[in-house]
Coordinates of C-alpha atoms and ligand atoms in Angstrom, one line a residue:
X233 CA 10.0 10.8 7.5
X234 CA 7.8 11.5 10.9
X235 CA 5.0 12.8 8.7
X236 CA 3.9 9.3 7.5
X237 CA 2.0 7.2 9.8
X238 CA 3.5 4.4 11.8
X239 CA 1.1 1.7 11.8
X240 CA 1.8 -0.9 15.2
X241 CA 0.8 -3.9 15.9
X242 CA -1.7 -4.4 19.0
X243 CA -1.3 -7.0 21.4
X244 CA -3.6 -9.6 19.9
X245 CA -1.9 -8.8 16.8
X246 CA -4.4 -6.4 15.3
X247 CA -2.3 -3.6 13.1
X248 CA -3.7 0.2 13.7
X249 CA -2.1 3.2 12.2
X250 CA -1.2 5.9 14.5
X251 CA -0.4 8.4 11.8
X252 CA 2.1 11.0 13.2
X253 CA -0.9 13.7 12.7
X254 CA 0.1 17.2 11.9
X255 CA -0.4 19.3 15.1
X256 CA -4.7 19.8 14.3
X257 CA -4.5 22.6 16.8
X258 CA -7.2 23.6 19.2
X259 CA -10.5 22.8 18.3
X260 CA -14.0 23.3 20.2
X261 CA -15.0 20.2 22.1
X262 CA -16.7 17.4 20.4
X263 CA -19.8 18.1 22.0
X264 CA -20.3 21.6 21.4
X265 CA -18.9 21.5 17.6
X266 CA -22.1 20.2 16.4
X267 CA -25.4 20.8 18.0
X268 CA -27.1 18.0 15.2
X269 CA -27.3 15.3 18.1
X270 CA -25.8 16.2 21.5
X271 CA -27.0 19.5 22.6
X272 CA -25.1 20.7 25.5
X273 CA -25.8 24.7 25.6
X274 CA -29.0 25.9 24.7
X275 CA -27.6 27.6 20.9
X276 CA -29.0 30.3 18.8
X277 CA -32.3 29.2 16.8
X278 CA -30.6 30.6 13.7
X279 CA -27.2 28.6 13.9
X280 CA -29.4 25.9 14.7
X281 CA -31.2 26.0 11.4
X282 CA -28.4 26.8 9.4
X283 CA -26.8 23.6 10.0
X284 CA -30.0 21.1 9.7
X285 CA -30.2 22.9 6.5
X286 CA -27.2 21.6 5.2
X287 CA -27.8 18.0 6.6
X288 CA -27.1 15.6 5.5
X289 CA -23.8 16.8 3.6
X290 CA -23.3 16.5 0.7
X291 CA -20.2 14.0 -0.9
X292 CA -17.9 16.5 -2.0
X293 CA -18.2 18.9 1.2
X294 CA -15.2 20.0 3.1
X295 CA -15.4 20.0 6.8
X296 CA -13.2 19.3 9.9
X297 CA -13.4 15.5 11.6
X298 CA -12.4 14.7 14.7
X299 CA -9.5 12.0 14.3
X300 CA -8.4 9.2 16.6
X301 CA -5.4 11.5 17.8
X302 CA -8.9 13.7 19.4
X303 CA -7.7 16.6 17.0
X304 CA -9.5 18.1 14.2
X305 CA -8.1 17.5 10.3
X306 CA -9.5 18.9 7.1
X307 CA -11.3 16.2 5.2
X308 CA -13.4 15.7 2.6
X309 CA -16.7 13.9 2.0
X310 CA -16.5 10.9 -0.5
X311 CA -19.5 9.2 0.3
X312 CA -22.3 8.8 2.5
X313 CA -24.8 6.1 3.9
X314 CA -27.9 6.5 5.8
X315 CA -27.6 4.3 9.7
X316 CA -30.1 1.6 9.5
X317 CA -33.3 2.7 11.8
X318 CA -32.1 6.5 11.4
X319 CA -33.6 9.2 12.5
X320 CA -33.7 11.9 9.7
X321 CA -30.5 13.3 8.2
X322 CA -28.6 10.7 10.3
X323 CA -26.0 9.4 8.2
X324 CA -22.2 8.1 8.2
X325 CA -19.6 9.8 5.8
X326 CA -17.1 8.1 4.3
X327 CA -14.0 10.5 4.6
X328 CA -10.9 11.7 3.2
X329 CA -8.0 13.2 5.2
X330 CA -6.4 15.4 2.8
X331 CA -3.5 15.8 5.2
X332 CA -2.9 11.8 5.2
X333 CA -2.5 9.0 2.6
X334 CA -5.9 7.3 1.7
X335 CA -5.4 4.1 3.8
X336 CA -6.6 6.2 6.4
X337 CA -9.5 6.7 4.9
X338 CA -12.7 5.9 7.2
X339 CA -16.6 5.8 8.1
X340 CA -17.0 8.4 10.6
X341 CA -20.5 9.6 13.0
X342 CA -21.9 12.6 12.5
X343 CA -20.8 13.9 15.9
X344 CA -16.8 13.5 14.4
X345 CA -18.0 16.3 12.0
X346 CA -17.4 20.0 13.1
X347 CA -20.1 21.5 10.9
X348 CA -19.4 24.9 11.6
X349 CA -16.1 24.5 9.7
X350 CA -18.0 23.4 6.3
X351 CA -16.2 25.1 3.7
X352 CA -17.9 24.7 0.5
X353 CA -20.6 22.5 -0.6
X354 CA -19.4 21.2 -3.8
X355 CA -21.9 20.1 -6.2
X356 CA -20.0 16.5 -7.3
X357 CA -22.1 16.2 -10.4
X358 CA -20.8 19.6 -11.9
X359 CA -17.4 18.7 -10.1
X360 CA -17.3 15.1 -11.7
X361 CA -18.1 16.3 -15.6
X362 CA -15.1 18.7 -14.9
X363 CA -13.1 16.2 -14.3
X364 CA -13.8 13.5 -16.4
X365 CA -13.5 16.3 -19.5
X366 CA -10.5 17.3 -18.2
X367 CA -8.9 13.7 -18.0
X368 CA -5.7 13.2 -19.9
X369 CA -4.6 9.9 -21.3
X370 CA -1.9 9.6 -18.6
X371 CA -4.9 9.8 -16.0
X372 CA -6.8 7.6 -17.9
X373 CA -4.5 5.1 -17.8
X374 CA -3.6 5.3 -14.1
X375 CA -7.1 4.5 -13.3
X376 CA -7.4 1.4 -15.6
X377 CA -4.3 0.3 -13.8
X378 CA -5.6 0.1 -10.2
X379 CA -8.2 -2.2 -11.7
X380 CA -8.1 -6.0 -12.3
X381 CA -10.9 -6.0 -14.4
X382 CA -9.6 -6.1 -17.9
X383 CA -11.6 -4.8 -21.5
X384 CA -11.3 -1.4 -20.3
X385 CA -10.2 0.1 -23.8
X386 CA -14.1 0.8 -24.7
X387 CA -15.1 2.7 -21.8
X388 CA -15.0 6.3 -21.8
X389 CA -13.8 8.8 -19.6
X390 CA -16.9 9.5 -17.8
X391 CA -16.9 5.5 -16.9
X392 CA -13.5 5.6 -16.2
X393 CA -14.5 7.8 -13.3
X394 CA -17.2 6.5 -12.1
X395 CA -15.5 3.1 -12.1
X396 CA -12.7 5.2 -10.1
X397 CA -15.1 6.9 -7.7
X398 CA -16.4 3.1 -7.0
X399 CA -12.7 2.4 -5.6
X400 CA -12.8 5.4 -3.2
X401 CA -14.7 3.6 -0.6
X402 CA -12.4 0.1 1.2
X403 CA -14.8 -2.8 0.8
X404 CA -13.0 -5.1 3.3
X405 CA -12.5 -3.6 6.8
X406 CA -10.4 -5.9 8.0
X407 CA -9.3 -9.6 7.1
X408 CA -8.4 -12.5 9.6
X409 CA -4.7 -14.1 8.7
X410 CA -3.5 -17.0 10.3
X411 CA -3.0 -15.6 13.8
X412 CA -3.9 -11.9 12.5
X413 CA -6.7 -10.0 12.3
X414 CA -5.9 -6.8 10.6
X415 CA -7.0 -4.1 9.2
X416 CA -7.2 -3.3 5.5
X417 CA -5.9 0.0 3.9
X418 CA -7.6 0.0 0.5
X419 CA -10.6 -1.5 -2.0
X420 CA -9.3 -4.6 -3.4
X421 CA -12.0 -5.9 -6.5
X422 CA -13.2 -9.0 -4.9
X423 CA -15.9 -11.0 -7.0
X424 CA -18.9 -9.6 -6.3
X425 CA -20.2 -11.8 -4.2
X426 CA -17.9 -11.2 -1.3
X427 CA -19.3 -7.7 -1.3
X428 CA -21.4 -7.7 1.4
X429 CA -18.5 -8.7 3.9
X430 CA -16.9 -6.6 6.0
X431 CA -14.6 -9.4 6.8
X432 CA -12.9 -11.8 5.3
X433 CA -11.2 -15.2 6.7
X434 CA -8.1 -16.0 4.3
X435 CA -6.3 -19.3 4.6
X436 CA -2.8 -18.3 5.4
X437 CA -1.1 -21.1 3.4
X438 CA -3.0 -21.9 0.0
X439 CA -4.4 -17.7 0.8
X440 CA -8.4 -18.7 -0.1
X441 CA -10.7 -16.5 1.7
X442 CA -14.1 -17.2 2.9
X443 CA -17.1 -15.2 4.5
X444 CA -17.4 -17.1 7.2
X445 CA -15.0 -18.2 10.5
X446 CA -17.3 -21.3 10.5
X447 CA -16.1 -21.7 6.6
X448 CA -11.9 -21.3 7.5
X449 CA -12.1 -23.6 10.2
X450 CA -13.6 -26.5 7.9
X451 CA -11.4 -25.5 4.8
X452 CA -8.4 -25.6 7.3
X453 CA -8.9 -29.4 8.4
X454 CA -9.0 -30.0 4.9
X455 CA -6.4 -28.0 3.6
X456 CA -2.4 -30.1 3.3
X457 CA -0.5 -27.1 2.6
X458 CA 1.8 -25.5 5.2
X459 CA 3.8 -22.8 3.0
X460 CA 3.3 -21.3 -0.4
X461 CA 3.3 -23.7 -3.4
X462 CA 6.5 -23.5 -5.1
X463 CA 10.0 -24.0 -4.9
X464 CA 11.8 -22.6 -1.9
X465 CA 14.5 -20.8 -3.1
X466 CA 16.1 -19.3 0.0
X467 CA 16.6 -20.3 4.2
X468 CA 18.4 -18.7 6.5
X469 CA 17.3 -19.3 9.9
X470 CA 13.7 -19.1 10.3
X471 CA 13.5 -17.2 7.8
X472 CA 12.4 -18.6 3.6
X473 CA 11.5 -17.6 0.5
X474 CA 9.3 -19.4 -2.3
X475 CA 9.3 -18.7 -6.0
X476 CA 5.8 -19.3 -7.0
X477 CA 5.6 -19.5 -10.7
X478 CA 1.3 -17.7 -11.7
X479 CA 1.3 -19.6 -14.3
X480 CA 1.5 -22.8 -12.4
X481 CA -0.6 -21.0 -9.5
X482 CA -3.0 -19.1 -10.6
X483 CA -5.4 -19.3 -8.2
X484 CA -3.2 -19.3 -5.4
X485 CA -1.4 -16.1 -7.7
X486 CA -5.0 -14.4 -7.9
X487 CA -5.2 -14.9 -4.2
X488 CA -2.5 -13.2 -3.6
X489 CA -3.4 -10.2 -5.7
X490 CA -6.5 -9.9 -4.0
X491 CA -4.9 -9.4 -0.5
X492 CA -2.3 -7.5 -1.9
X493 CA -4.5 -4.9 -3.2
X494 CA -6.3 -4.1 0.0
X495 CA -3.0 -2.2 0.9
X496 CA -1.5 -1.1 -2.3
X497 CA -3.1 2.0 -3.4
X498 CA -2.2 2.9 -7.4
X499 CA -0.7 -0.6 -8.6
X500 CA -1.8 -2.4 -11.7
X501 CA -3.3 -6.0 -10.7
X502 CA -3.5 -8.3 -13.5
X503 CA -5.5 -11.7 -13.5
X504 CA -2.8 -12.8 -15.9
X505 CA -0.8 -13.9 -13.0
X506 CA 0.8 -16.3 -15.9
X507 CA 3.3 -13.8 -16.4
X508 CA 4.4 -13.0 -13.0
X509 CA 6.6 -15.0 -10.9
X510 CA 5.5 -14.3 -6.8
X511 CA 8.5 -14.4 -4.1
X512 CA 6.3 -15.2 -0.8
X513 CA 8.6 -14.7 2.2
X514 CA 7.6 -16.3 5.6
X515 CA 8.3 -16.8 9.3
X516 CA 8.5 -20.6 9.7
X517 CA 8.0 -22.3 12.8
X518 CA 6.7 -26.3 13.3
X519 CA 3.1 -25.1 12.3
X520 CA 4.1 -23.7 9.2
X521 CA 5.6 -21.1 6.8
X522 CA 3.5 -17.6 7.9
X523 CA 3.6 -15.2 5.0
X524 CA 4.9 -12.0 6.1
X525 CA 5.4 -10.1 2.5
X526 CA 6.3 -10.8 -0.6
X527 CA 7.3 -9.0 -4.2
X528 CA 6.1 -9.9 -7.6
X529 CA 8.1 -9.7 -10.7
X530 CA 7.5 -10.3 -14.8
X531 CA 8.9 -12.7 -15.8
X532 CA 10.0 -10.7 -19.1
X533 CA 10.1 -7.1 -18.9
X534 CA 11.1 -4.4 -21.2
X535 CA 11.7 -1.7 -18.8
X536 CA 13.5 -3.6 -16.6
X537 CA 12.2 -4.0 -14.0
X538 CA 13.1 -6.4 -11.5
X539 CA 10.5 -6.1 -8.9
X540 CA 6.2 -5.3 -9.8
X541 CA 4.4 -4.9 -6.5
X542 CA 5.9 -5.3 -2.6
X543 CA 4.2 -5.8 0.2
X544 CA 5.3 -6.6 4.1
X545 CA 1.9 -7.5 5.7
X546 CA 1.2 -4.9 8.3
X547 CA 1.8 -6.8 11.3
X548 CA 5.0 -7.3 10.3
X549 CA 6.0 -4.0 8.6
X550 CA 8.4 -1.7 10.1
X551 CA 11.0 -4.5 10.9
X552 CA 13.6 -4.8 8.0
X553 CA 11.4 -7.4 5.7
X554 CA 10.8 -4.5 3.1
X555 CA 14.4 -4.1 2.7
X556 CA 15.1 -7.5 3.2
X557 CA 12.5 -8.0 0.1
X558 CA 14.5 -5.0 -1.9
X559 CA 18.0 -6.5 -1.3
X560 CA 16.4 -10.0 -2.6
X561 CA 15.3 -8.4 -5.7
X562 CA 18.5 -7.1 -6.2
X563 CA 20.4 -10.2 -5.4
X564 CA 18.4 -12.1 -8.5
X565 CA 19.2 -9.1 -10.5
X566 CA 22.7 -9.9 -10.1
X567 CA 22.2 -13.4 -10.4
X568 CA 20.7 -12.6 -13.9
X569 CA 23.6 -10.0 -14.9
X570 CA 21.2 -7.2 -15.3
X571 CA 20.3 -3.9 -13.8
X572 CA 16.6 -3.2 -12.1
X573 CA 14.2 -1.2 -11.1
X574 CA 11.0 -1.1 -9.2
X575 CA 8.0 -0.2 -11.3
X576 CA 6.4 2.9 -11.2
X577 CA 4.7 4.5 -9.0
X578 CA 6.0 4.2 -6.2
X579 CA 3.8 4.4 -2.8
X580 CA 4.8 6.8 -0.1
X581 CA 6.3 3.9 2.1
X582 CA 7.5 2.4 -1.3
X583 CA 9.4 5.4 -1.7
X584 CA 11.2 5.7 1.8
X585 CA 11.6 2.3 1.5
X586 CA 13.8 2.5 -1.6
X587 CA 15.1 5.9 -0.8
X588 CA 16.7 4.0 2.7
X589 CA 17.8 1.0 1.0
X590 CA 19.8 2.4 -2.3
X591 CA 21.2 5.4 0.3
X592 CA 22.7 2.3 2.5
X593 CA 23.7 0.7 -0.4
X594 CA 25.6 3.1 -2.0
X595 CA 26.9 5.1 0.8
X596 CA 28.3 1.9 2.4
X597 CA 30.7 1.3 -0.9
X598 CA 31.2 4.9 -1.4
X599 CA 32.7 4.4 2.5
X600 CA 35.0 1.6 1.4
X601 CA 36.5 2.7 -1.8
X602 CA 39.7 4.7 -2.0
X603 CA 39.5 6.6 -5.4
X604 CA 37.1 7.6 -7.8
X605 CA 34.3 5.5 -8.8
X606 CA 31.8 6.4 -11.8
X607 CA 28.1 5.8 -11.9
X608 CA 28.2 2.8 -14.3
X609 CA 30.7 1.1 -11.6
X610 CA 28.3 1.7 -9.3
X611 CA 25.1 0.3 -10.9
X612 CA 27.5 -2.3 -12.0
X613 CA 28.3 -3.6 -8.6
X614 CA 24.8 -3.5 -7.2
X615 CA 22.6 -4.0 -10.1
X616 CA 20.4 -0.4 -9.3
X617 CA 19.9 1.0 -12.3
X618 CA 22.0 4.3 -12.3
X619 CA 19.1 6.4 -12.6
X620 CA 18.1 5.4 -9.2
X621 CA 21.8 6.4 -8.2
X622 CA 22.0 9.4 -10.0
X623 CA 18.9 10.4 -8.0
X624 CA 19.5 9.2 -5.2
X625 CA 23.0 11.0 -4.7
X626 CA 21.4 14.2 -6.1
X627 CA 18.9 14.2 -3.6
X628 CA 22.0 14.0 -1.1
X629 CA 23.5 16.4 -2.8
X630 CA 26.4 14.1 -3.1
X631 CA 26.5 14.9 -6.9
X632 CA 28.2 18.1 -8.9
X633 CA 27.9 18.8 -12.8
X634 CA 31.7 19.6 -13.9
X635 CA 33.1 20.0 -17.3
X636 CA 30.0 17.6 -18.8
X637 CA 30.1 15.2 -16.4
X638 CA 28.8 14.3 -13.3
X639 CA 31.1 14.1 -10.1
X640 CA 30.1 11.7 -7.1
X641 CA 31.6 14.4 -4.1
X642 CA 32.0 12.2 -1.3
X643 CA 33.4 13.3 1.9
X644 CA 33.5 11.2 4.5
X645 CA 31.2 12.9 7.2
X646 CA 28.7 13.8 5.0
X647 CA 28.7 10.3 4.4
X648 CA 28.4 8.9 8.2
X649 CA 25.6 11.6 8.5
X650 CA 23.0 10.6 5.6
X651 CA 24.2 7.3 6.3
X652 CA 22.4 7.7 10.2
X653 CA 19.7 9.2 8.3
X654 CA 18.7 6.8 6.4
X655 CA 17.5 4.5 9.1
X656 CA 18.0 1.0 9.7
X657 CA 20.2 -1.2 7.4
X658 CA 17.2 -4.3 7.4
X659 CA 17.8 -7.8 7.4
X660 CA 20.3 -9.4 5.3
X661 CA 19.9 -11.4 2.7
X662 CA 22.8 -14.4 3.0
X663 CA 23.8 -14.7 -0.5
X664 CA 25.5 -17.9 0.0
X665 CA 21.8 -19.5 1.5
X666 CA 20.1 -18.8 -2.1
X667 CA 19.5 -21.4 -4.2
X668 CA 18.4 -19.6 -8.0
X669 CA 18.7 -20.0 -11.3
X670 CA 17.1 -17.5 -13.8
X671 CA 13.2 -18.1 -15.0
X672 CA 13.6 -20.0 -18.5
X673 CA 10.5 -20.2 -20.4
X674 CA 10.0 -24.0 -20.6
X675 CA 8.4 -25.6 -23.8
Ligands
ACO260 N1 6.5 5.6 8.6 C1 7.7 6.1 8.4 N2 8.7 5.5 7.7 C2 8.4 4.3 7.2 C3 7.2 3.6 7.5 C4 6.2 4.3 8.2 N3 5.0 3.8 8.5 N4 7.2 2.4 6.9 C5 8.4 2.3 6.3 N5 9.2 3.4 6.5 C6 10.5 3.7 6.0 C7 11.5 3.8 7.1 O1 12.6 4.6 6.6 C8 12.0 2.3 7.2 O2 13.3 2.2 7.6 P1 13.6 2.3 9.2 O3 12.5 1.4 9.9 O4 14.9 1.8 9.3 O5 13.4 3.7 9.6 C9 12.0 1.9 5.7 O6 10.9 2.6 5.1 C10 11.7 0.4 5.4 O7 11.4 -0.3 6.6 P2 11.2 -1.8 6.6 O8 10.9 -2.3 7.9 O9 12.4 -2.5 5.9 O10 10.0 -2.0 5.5 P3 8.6 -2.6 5.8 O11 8.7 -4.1 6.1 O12 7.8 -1.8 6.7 O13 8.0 -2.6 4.3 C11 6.8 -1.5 2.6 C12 8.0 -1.4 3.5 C13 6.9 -2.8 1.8 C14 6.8 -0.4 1.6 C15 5.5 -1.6 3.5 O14 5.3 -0.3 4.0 C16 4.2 -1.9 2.7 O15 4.0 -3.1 2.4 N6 3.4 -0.9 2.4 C17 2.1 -1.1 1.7 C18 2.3 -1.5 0.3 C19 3.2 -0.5 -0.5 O16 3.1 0.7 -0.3 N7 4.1 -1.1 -1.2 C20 5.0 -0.3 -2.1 C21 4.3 0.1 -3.3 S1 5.4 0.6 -4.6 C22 5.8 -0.9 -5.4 O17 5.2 -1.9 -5.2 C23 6.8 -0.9 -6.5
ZN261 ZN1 -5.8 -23.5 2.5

């Protein structure tokens, strides 16, 4: 679980991930790796040439970056943009770590870039026709998903990439939320003309976002909301949540997409929010309700699934709201007599995330019951659908196959031991403090 990175919040409440970098070993100093800008040593005329000659790189090259940890990673060149009043070949690269998840993709200097470690100049034209030939219908689809735009059905494969290879690069560097300012993790489709801002200023209750601080602080004298639109469905303490209906909300439901997406990776975003229901969970205090996550979920689904997209906001992540988000999604699962499921795919946080909560969950009744218990008991009793608990026990290898059938093997210390493992428990969700009924469609 170490290998992921563990984004923490800075004092004034700017997020930054510190990934837990694989050891980058020894590397020459920053200086000396290339001799493009800083020359320290006088260096050979022909090593000197042989790396203006590859300037600037090319997208597609593979080369090793100096990271914020001061170590060198492998990463790879997905775009490029020539520095206002630059000198020839002086250019930023947008970069891939192919060690780490893409929210750590960045815009890094020249002097980051070890060019004696270039690996390959790939040609992306050649590279991009082989891929886009190559594209399956599966692969096809994933991209259309992580797009809002709908009509895709008529574009080919070749657009389909290209539309992809538009994604690669994060748009927003880093919004301003309520008392936040963080930093954003992915490209989220914004109309076009928010393109040319780095920064956005979002209204934390009604979630509008503006170009300007000068724009938020007017919109905010005007604005009379002070938590989600919607009914709220759940308090406990400080703590509530607000069923927010899309089709009611739609612009406050689109909103929401939009932020969402700048830290969800490979999840579908629809601008039919009519068919989502949105459960916003915040922090309230006496100047408001301060969104801190939330989860979408259809309103009708056919795989059931009982939870579309999550998200705890990254100032407020690694705290117990993502399970506290997971248990709630169970808890109206329940309250509907039905089994869920998070949609698929899961991110790599999504993943731990859900991995930590059903281990907890199951492990903790597996702990309490005296005799056997079957699989179908178990999804019964906490509405996880029993693939998710078949998997989940296999993984612990808390499963054998005996005459046919599978046998939950579950000895008590083996128990205590995954059950450290599998980190915190989260906040609680207080059944008794939710006030629900299941979405009807009303006439
Ligand atoms: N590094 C290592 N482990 C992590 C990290 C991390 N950065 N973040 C979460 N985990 C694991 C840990 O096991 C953690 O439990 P622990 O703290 O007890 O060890 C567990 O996940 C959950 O921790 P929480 O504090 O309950 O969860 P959090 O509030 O951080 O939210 C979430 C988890 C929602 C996945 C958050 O990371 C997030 O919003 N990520 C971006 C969006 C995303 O990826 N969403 C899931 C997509 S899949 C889907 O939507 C169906
Ligand atoms: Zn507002």
């Amino acid at each position: 679980m170490g290998s992921i990175d563990t984004p923490t919040i800075t004092e004034n409440g700017s997020t930054q991930s510190q990934a837990a970098a694989p050891s980058g070993g020894d590397h020459k100093s920053p200086a000396s790796a290339n001799g493009a800008q800083v020359e320290v040593s006088p260096e050979p005329e022909g090593t000197k040439k042989r790396r203006s000659s590859m300037l600037p790189l090319e997208v597609g090259t593979r080369v090793m970056c100096r990271w914020r940890d001061g170590k060198y990673h492998p990463v790879k060149v997905i775009e490029r943009r020539k520095m206002p009043y630059a000198v020839p070949y002086d250019y930023e690269y947008y970069v891939h770590y192919t060690e780490f998840n893409r929210r750590l993709d960045e815009w890094v200097k020249l002097e980051q870039l070890d060019l004696d470690s270039v690996e390959t100049v790939v040609d992306e034209k050649v590279e991009d026709k082989v891929t886009s030939l190559k594209m399956t219908r599966h692969q096809k689809r994933k991209i259309d998903e992580t797009h809002v735009e709908v009509g895709h059905e008529e574009l080919d494969a070749a657009s389909l990439h290209e539309h992809e290879e538009f994604t690669k690069v994060k748009n927003i560097a880093t919004i301003e939320l309520g008392r936040y300012e963080i930093e954003t993790w992915y490209f989220s489709p914004f109309p076009p003309e928010y393109n040319d801002s780095l920064k956005l200023y979002f209204c934390e209750f009604c979630l509008n976002f503006m170009k300007r601080k000068e724009q938020l602080q007017r919109h905010m004298r005007k604005c009379d909301l002070k938590h989600p639109p919607g009914d709220e469905i759940y308090r406990s303490g400080t703590l509530s949540m607000f069923e927010v209906d899309g089709k009611k909300n739609k612009v406050y439901g689109r909103n929401l997409c939009y932020l969402a997406k700048l830290f969800l990776d490979h999840k579908t975003l629809y601008y039919d929010v009519d068919l989502f229901l949105f459960y916003v969970l915040c922090e309230c205090d006496d100047r408001g309700c301060h969104m801190v996550g939330y989860f979408s979920k259809e309103k009708h689904s056919e795989e059931s699934y009982n939870l579309a997209c999550i998200l705890t906001l990254p100032p407020y992540q690694r705290k117990g709201y993502g399970k506290f988000l997971i248990a709630f999604s169970y808890e109206l699962s329940k309250k509907e007599g039905k089994v869920g499921t998070p949609e698929r795919p899961l991110s790599d946080l999504g993943l731990l995330s859900y991995r930590g909560y059903w281990t907890r969950v199951l492990l903790d009744i597996l702990k309490k019951h005296k005799g056997n218990i079957s699989i179908k008991e178990l999804s019964d009793m906490t509405a996880i659908k029993a693939e998710d608990i078949l998997t989940t026990l296999q993984s612990l290898e808390l499963i054998q196959y005996r005459k046919g059938q599978h046998v939950i093997c579950a000895d008590p210390k083996v128990l205590d031991r995954h059950l450290k493992a599998a980190g915190r428990g989260g906040l609680e969700v207080d059944v008794s403090k939710l006030i629900w009924t299941p979405y009807k469609e009303q006439s």
